[in-house]
Structure formats: C-alpha cells, structure tokens
mmCIF file of C-alpha atoms in Angstrom:
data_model
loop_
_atom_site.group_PDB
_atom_site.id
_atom_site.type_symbol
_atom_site.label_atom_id
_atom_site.label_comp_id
_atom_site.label_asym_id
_atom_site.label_seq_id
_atom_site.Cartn_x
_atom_site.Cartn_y
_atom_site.Cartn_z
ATOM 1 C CA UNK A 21 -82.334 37.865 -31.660
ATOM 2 C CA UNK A 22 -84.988 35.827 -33.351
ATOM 3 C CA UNK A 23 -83.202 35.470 -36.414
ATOM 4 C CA UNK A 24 -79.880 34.361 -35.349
ATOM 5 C CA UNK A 25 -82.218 31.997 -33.237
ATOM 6 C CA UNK A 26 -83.640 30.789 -36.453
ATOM 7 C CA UNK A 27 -80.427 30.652 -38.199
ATOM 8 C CA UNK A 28 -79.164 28.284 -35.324
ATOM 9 C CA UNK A 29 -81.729 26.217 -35.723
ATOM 10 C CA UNK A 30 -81.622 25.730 -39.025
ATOM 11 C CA UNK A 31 -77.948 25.125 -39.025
ATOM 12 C CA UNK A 32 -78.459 22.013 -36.408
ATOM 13 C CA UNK A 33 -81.684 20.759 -38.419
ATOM 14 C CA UNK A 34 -79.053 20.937 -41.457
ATOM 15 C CA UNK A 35 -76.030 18.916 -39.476
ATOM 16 C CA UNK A 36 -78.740 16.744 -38.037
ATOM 17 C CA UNK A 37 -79.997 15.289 -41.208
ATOM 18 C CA UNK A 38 -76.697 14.794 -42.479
ATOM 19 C CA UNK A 39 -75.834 12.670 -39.793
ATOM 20 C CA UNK A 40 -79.274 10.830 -40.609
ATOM 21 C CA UNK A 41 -78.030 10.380 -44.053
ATOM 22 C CA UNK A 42 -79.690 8.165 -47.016
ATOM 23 C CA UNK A 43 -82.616 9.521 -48.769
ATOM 24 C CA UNK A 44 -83.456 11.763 -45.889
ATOM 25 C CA UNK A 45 -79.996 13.822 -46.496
ATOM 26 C CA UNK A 46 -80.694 13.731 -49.861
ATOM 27 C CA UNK A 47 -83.774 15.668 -49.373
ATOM 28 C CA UNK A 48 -83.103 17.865 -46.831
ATOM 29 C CA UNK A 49 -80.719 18.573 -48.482
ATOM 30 C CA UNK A 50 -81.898 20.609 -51.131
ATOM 31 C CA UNK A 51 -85.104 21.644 -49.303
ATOM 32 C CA UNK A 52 -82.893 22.998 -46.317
ATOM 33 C CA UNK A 53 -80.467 24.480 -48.867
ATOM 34 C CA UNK A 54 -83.640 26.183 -50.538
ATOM 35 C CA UNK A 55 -83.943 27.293 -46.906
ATOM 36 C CA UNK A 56 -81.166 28.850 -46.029
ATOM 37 C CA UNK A 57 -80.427 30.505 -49.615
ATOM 38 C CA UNK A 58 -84.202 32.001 -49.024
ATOM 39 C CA UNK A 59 -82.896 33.124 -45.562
ATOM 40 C CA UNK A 60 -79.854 34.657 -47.224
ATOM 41 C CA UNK A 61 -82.134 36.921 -49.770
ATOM 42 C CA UNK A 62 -84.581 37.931 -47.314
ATOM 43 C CA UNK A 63 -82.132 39.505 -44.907
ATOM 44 C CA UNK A 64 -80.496 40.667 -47.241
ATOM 45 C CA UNK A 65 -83.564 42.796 -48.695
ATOM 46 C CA UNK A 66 -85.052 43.432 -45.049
ATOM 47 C CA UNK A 67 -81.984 44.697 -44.261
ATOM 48 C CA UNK A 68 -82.451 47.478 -46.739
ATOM 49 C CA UNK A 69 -83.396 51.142 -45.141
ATOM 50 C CA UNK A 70 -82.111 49.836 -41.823
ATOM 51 C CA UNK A 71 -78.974 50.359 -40.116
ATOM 52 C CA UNK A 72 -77.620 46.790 -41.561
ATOM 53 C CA UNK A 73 -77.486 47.989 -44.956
ATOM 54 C CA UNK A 74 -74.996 50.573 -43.655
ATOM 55 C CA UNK A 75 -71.218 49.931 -45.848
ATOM 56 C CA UNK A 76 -69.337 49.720 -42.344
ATOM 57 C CA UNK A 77 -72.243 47.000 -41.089
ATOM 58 C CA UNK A 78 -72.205 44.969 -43.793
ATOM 59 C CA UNK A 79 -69.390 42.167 -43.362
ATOM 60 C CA UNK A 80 -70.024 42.038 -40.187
ATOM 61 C CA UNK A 81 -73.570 42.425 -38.564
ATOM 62 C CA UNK A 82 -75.314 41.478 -42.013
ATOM 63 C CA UNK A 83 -73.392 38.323 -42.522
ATOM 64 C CA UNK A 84 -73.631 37.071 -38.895
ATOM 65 C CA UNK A 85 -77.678 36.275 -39.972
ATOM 66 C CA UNK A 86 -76.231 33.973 -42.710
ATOM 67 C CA UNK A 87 -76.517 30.719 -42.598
ATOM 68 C CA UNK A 88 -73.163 28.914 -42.628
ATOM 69 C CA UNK A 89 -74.590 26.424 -45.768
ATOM 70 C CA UNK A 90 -76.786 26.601 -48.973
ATOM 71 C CA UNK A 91 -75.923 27.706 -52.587
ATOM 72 C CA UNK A 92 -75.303 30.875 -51.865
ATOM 73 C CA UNK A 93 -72.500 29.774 -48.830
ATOM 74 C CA UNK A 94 -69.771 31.367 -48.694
ATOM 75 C CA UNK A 95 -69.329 33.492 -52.870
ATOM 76 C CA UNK A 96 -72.636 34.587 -52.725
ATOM 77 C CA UNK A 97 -73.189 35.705 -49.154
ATOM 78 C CA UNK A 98 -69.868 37.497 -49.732
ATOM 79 C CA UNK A 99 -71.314 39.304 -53.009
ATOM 80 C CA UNK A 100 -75.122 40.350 -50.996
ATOM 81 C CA UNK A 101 -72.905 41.380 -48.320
ATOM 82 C CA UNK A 102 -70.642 43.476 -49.513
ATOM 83 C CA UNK A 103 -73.330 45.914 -51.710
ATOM 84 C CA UNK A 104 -74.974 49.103 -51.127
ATOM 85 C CA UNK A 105 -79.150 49.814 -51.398
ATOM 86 C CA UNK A 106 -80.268 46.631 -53.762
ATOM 87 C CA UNK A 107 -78.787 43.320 -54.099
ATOM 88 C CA UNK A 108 -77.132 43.633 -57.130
ATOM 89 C CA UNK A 109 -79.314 41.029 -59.400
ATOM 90 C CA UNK A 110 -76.526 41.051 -62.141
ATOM 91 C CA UNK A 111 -74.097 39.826 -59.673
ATOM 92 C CA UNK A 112 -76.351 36.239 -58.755
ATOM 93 C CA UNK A 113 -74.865 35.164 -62.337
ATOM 94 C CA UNK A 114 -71.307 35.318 -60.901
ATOM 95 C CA UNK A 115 -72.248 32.862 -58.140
ATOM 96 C CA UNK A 116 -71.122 29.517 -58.520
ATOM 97 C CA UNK A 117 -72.137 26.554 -60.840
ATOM 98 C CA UNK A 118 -74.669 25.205 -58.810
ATOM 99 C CA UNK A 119 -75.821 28.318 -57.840
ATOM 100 C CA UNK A 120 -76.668 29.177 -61.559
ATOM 101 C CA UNK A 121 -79.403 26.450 -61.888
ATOM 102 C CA UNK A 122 -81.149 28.637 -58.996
ATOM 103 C CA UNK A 123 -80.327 32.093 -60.309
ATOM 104 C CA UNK A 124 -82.820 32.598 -62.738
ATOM 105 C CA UNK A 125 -85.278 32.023 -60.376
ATOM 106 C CA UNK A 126 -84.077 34.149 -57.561
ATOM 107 C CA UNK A 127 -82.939 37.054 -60.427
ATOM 108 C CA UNK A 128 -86.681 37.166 -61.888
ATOM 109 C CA UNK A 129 -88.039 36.984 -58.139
ATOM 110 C CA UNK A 130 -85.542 40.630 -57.008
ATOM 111 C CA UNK A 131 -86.392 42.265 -59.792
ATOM 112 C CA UNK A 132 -89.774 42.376 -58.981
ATOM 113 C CA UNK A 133 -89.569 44.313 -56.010
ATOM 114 C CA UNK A 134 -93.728 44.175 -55.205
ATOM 115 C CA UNK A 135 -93.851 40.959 -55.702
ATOM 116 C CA UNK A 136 -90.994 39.357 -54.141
ATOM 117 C CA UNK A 137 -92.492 37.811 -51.017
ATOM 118 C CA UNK A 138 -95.151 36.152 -53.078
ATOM 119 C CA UNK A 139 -92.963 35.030 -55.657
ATOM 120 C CA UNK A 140 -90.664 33.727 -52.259
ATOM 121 C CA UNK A 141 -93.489 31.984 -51.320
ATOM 122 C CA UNK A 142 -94.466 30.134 -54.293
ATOM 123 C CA UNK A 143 -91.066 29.073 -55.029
ATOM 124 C CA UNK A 144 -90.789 27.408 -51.322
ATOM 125 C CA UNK A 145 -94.334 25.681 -52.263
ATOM 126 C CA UNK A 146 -92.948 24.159 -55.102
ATOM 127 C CA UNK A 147 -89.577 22.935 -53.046
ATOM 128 C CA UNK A 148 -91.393 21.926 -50.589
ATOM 129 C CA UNK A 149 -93.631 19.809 -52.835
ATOM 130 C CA UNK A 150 -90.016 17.900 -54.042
ATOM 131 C CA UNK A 151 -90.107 16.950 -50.900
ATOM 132 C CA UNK A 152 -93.127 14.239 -51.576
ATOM 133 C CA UNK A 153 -91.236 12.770 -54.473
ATOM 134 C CA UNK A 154 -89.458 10.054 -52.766
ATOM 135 C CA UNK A 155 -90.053 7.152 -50.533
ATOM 136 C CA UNK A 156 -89.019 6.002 -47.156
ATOM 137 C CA UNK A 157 -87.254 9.034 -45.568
ATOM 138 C CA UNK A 158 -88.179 11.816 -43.145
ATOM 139 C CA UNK A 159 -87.920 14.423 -45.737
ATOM 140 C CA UNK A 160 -91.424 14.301 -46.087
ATOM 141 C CA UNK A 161 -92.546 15.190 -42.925
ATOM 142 C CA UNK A 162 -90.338 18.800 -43.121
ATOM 143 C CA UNK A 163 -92.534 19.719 -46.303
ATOM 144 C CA UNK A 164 -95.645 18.273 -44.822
ATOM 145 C CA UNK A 165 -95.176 20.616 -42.220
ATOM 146 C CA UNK A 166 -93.858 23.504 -44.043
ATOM 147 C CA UNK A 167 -97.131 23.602 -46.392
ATOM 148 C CA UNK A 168 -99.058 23.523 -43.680
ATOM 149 C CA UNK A 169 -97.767 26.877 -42.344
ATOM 150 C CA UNK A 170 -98.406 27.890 -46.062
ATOM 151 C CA UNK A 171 -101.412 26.228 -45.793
ATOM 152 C CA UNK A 172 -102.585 28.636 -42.826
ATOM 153 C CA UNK A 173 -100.913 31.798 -44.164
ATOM 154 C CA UNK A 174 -103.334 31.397 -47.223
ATOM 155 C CA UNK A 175 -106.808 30.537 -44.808
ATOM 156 C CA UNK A 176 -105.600 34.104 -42.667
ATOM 157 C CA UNK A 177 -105.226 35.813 -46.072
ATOM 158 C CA UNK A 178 -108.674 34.152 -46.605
ATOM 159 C CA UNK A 179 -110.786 35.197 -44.207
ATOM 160 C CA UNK A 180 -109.154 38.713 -43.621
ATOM 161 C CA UNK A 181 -109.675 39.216 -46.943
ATOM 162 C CA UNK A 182 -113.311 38.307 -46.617
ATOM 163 C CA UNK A 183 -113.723 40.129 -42.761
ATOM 164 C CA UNK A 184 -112.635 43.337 -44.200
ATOM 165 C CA UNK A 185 -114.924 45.559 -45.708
ATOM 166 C CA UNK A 186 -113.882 45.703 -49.890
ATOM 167 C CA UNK A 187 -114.863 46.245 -52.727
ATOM 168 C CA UNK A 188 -114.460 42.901 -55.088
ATOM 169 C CA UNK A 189 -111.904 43.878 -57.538
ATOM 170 C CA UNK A 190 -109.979 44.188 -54.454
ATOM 171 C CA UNK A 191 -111.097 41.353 -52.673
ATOM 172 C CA UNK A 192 -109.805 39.319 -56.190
ATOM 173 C CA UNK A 193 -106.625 41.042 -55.944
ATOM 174 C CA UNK A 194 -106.082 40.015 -52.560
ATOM 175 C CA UNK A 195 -107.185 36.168 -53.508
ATOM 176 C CA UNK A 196 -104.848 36.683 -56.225
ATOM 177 C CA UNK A 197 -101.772 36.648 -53.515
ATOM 178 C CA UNK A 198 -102.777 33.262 -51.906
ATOM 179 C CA UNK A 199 -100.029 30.878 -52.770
ATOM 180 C CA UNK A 200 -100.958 27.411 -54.552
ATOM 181 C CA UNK A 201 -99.590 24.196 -53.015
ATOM 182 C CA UNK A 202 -99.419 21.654 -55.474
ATOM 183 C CA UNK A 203 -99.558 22.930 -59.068
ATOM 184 C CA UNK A 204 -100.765 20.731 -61.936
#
C-alpha cells in the first residue's frame, strides 16, 4: 500500500512541475526522473525472494509499483519486469538512448549486490546536488529537502554506530557507509 502511495505521489509531484514549467521543469525533471528510475530498480530487487518475483506476477503486480515516467518508462520497466531471480544487468544496455547515459551507472551499482543501497544512495546525493546548479526555480528546494533526509540517515548511522558496543575496525566500517553530500 505504501508504495503505490509513493508512486502516486510521485507521479502528481512529476505532472505538477510540468505544469510549473521553466527552469523548475527542467530540473525536476531529471531529479524526479532519477526518482522514479531509482524506484523502478529498487522494486525490482526488493521484489526478489518474494511472491512478486513469481513469472505469473510479474507483468502484472510488479509493474503496477512502476512509475508511469523516467528513463526506464515504458522498454525498460518491460525488460525488469519480465525476468526471473536478478535483473538481468546485460539487458540495461538494450534500454533506450537516453537511458544509456544512465546505464553504466545503474549496471556497476546491480552488480554489486552488497553494496547496492549505498551505491543508490550516493548516486541520489550527487542528483540531488544538480539540483543547486541553477537559479530562480523551485528545483532547489526538492534537493534541499531530499539531502536533508540523507542528511539524517547519515547522523542515525552516526550515533548508532557510536551507541553500540564495537570494536573500531567495525565502527570504521560502519562510518565507511555514511553517504557524502557534496563531493569536491
């Protein structure tokens, strides 16, 4: 329920700043895109071990958590719908032109299957920093607000991290996870 709630809502925030237009479409674009491709991958992946990634649930159930936009909309959600136990990363280079710019990124990300909510997150950071680059639109205030809820993933990671009794090589590897904001 939550995520077709969240899928909704990012569909109208997507229509919404269309009909804003200017810079602020411009922007939103591509961060909401960056969005809902994300959104795409991730249920896609969560989906695995579950009765989603069944062959019969697929089209159907699996796609329905789509959002109806992005990159990946409609080749791509077709392709991560339609296979079996892993997304097939060879298949993200059949995706169309514009998604290829993207692909590398989201190919390296899958096929590191321990890291691929970290390397999720850091790629959102640095889309979300885009955001900044331009002036007078509302674009801004999306990725102002998004790195803050990185912001305050990375201060929980913090001070569980430092609450919980560790030893320090794994307290680094734990600080190793927090995701950077704004990279030089």
């Amino acid at each position: 329920m939550m995520n077709m709630l969240q899928k909704y809502l990012l569909e109208d925030f997507y229509h919404y700043s269309r009909e804003i237009g200017g810079e602020t479409w411009e922007v939103m674009k591509e961060l909401l895109e960056f969005e809902a491709d994300r959104r795409t991958v991730n249920v896609t992946v969560n989906s695995f071990g579950t009765p989603l990634n069944e062959p019969d649930r697929h089209d159907y159930e699996r796609k329905m958590l789509y959002p109806n936009f992005g990159t990946l909309y409609p080749d791509g959600q077709t392709i991560l719908s339609g296979y079996g136990p892993k997304p097939g990363v060879s298949d993200f280079q059949t995706l169309g032109t514009e998604f290829k710019s993207k692909s590398v990124r989201f190919a390296t990300i899958l096929q590191d299957e321990e890291n691929f909510v970290y390397g999720m997150r850091q790629e959102a950071a640095k889309m979300y920093a885009k955001g900044f680059e331009g002036q007078s639109h509302y674009g801004c205030f999306y990725a102002f607000y998004k790195l803050k809820m990185i912001e305050l993933r990375n201060l929980k990671l913090i001070f569980d991290t430092i609450s919980q009794p560790r030893t320090a090589e794994e307290r680094r590897a734990l600080f190793k996870s927090v995701t950077p904001l704004f990279e030089d």
